[in-house]
Amino acid sequence: QAAKSARTVVITGVPDGLLHNDVMTDILMIHFQMSKNNGGDVEEVVYPTMKKGVAYVTFEDQEVVESVLKKDEHRLEDKRLSRYYPLKVTRYCENVSAFIIYRVVLPL
């Protein structure tokens, strides 16, 4: 099995404060398990995070990360939400390495 970081994606655009955090976690898990969203088996959803509107989704298989990233548009839809919310999905690895480079190159 690939390292957890390689099986994780970063989700931005999660609607904040509309629903209980555990309900939003469920909605995200369902979204990323659906085949119509190029999803697969989800190991873990981390929400909320330190950043507003950001969640981390870890899949059982790294291949699912690739297929989820290939999907043009992720729309978070659920009967508990009044409308759909576009989500942006990026690799966890890229986010982390960019942050590390930023910290090293530009010490605050």
mmCIF file of C-alpha atoms in Angstrom:
data_model
loop_
_atom_site.group_PDB
_atom_site.id
_atom_site.type_symbol
_atom_site.label_atom_id
_atom_site.label_comp_id
_atom_site.label_asym_id
_atom_site.label_seq_id
_atom_site.Cartn_x
_atom_site.Cartn_y
_atom_site.Cartn_z
ATOM 1 C CA GLN A 1 0.000 0.000 0.000
ATOM 2 C CA ALA A 2 1.282 3.453 -0.887
ATOM 3 C CA ALA A 3 2.192 5.948 1.827
ATOM 4 C CA LYS A 4 -0.765 7.745 3.346
ATOM 5 C CA SER A 5 0.334 11.104 1.877
ATOM 6 C CA ALA A 6 0.271 9.587 -1.626
ATOM 7 C CA ARG A 7 -3.293 8.337 -1.055
ATOM 8 C CA THR A 8 -4.595 11.670 0.253
ATOM 9 C CA VAL A 9 -6.143 14.616 -1.547
ATOM 10 C CA VAL A 10 -6.837 18.137 -0.305
ATOM 11 C CA ILE A 11 -10.371 19.413 -0.844
ATOM 12 C CA THR A 12 -11.030 23.148 -0.861
ATOM 13 C CA GLY A 13 -14.373 24.919 -1.206
ATOM 14 C CA VAL A 14 -16.157 22.860 1.458
ATOM 15 C CA PRO A 15 -19.137 24.958 2.605
ATOM 16 C CA ASP A 16 -18.317 26.085 6.110
ATOM 17 C CA GLY A 17 -20.755 26.422 8.986
ATOM 18 C CA LEU A 18 -23.870 25.183 7.149
ATOM 19 C CA LEU A 19 -24.090 21.754 8.743
ATOM 20 C CA HIS A 20 -22.590 19.945 11.711
ATOM 21 C CA ASN A 21 -19.001 18.896 11.021
ATOM 22 C CA ASP A 22 -19.821 15.187 11.309
ATOM 23 C CA VAL A 23 -22.642 15.587 8.756
ATOM 24 C CA MET A 24 -20.303 17.389 6.338
ATOM 25 C CA THR A 25 -17.714 14.638 6.861
ATOM 26 C CA ASP A 26 -20.352 12.051 5.862
ATOM 27 C CA ILE A 27 -21.354 14.036 2.767
ATOM 28 C CA LEU A 28 -17.712 14.298 1.695
ATOM 29 C CA MET A 29 -17.146 10.586 2.290
ATOM 30 C CA ILE A 30 -20.209 9.683 0.197
ATOM 31 C CA HIS A 31 -19.145 12.050 -2.606
ATOM 32 C CA PHE A 32 -15.667 10.541 -2.873
ATOM 33 C CA GLN A 33 -16.918 6.950 -2.710
ATOM 34 C CA MET A 34 -19.266 7.394 -5.695
ATOM 35 C CA SER A 35 -18.133 5.999 -9.024
ATOM 36 C CA LYS A 36 -19.737 8.941 -10.878
ATOM 37 C CA ASN A 37 -17.183 11.143 -9.105
ATOM 38 C CA ASN A 38 -14.350 8.755 -10.081
ATOM 39 C CA GLY A 39 -14.214 7.850 -6.390
ATOM 40 C CA GLY A 40 -13.412 4.680 -4.519
ATOM 41 C CA ASP A 41 -12.954 3.265 -1.048
ATOM 42 C CA VAL A 42 -12.316 6.064 1.424
ATOM 43 C CA GLU A 43 -10.106 5.263 4.393
ATOM 44 C CA GLU A 44 -10.521 8.578 6.196
ATOM 45 C CA VAL A 45 -12.004 12.062 5.897
ATOM 46 C CA VAL A 46 -10.422 14.770 8.038
ATOM 47 C CA TYR A 47 -12.800 17.702 8.539
ATOM 48 C CA PRO A 48 -12.717 20.327 9.863
ATOM 49 C CA THR A 49 -9.029 21.186 9.539
ATOM 50 C CA MET A 50 -6.964 24.186 10.603
ATOM 51 C CA LYS A 51 -7.974 25.923 7.375
ATOM 52 C CA LYS A 52 -11.563 27.020 6.824
ATOM 53 C CA GLY A 53 -13.363 25.112 4.080
ATOM 54 C CA VAL A 54 -10.576 22.550 3.702
ATOM 55 C CA ALA A 55 -10.833 18.780 4.143
ATOM 56 C CA TYR A 56 -8.412 15.890 3.636
ATOM 57 C CA VAL A 57 -9.635 12.671 2.062
ATOM 58 C CA THR A 58 -7.486 9.525 2.194
ATOM 59 C CA PHE A 59 -8.326 6.634 -0.124
ATOM 60 C CA GLU A 60 -7.527 2.955 0.311
ATOM 61 C CA ASP A 61 -5.765 2.899 -3.091
ATOM 62 C CA GLN A 62 -3.490 5.423 -4.731
ATOM 63 C CA GLU A 63 -5.144 4.757 -8.129
ATOM 64 C CA VAL A 64 -8.317 6.410 -6.818
ATOM 65 C CA VAL A 65 -6.364 9.621 -6.201
ATOM 66 C CA GLU A 66 -5.409 9.668 -9.877
ATOM 67 C CA SER A 67 -8.970 9.102 -11.072
ATOM 68 C CA VAL A 68 -10.438 11.697 -8.689
ATOM 69 C CA LEU A 69 -7.904 14.255 -9.915
ATOM 70 C CA LYS A 70 -8.831 13.506 -13.553
ATOM 71 C CA LYS A 71 -12.476 14.474 -13.030
ATOM 72 C CA ASP A 72 -13.015 17.971 -14.425
ATOM 73 C CA GLU A 73 -15.502 19.191 -11.894
ATOM 74 C CA HIS A 74 -16.406 18.005 -8.433
ATOM 75 C CA ARG A 75 -19.794 19.224 -7.264
ATOM 76 C CA LEU A 76 -20.733 18.569 -3.673
ATOM 77 C CA GLU A 77 -24.445 17.787 -3.792
ATOM 78 C CA ASP A 78 -26.695 16.480 -1.038
ATOM 79 C CA LYS A 79 -30.328 16.893 -0.058
ATOM 80 C CA ARG A 80 -29.108 18.541 3.147
ATOM 81 C CA LEU A 81 -27.412 21.291 1.122
ATOM 82 C CA SER A 82 -29.541 24.000 -0.507
ATOM 83 C CA ARG A 83 -27.371 24.020 -3.663
ATOM 84 C CA TYR A 84 -24.277 22.350 -5.041
ATOM 85 C CA TYR A 85 -20.804 23.539 -4.127
ATOM 86 C CA PRO A 86 -17.866 23.257 -6.528
ATOM 87 C CA LEU A 87 -14.867 21.619 -4.892
ATOM 88 C CA LYS A 88 -11.233 21.885 -5.875
ATOM 89 C CA VAL A 89 -9.216 18.693 -5.466
ATOM 90 C CA THR A 90 -5.413 18.696 -5.330
ATOM 91 C CA ARG A 91 -2.712 16.260 -4.287
ATOM 92 C CA TYR A 92 -1.720 16.305 -0.644
ATOM 93 C CA CYS A 93 1.948 15.740 -1.530
ATOM 94 C CA GLU A 94 2.120 18.899 -3.656
ATOM 95 C CA ASN A 95 0.552 21.034 -0.967
ATOM 96 C CA VAL A 96 2.909 19.790 1.688
ATOM 97 C CA SER A 97 6.070 20.106 -0.407
ATOM 98 C CA ALA A 98 5.077 23.606 -1.544
ATOM 99 C CA PHE A 99 4.591 24.590 2.082
ATOM 100 C CA ILE A 100 7.953 23.124 3.097
ATOM 101 C CA ILE A 101 9.738 24.909 0.228
ATOM 102 C CA TYR A 102 8.006 28.146 1.190
ATOM 103 C CA ARG A 103 9.152 27.763 4.804
ATOM 104 C CA VAL A 104 12.735 26.978 3.802
ATOM 105 C CA VAL A 105 13.131 29.628 1.104
ATOM 106 C CA LEU A 106 11.230 32.364 2.916
ATOM 107 C CA PRO A 107 11.854 32.078 6.632
ATOM 108 C CA LEU A 108 9.325 34.215 8.467
#
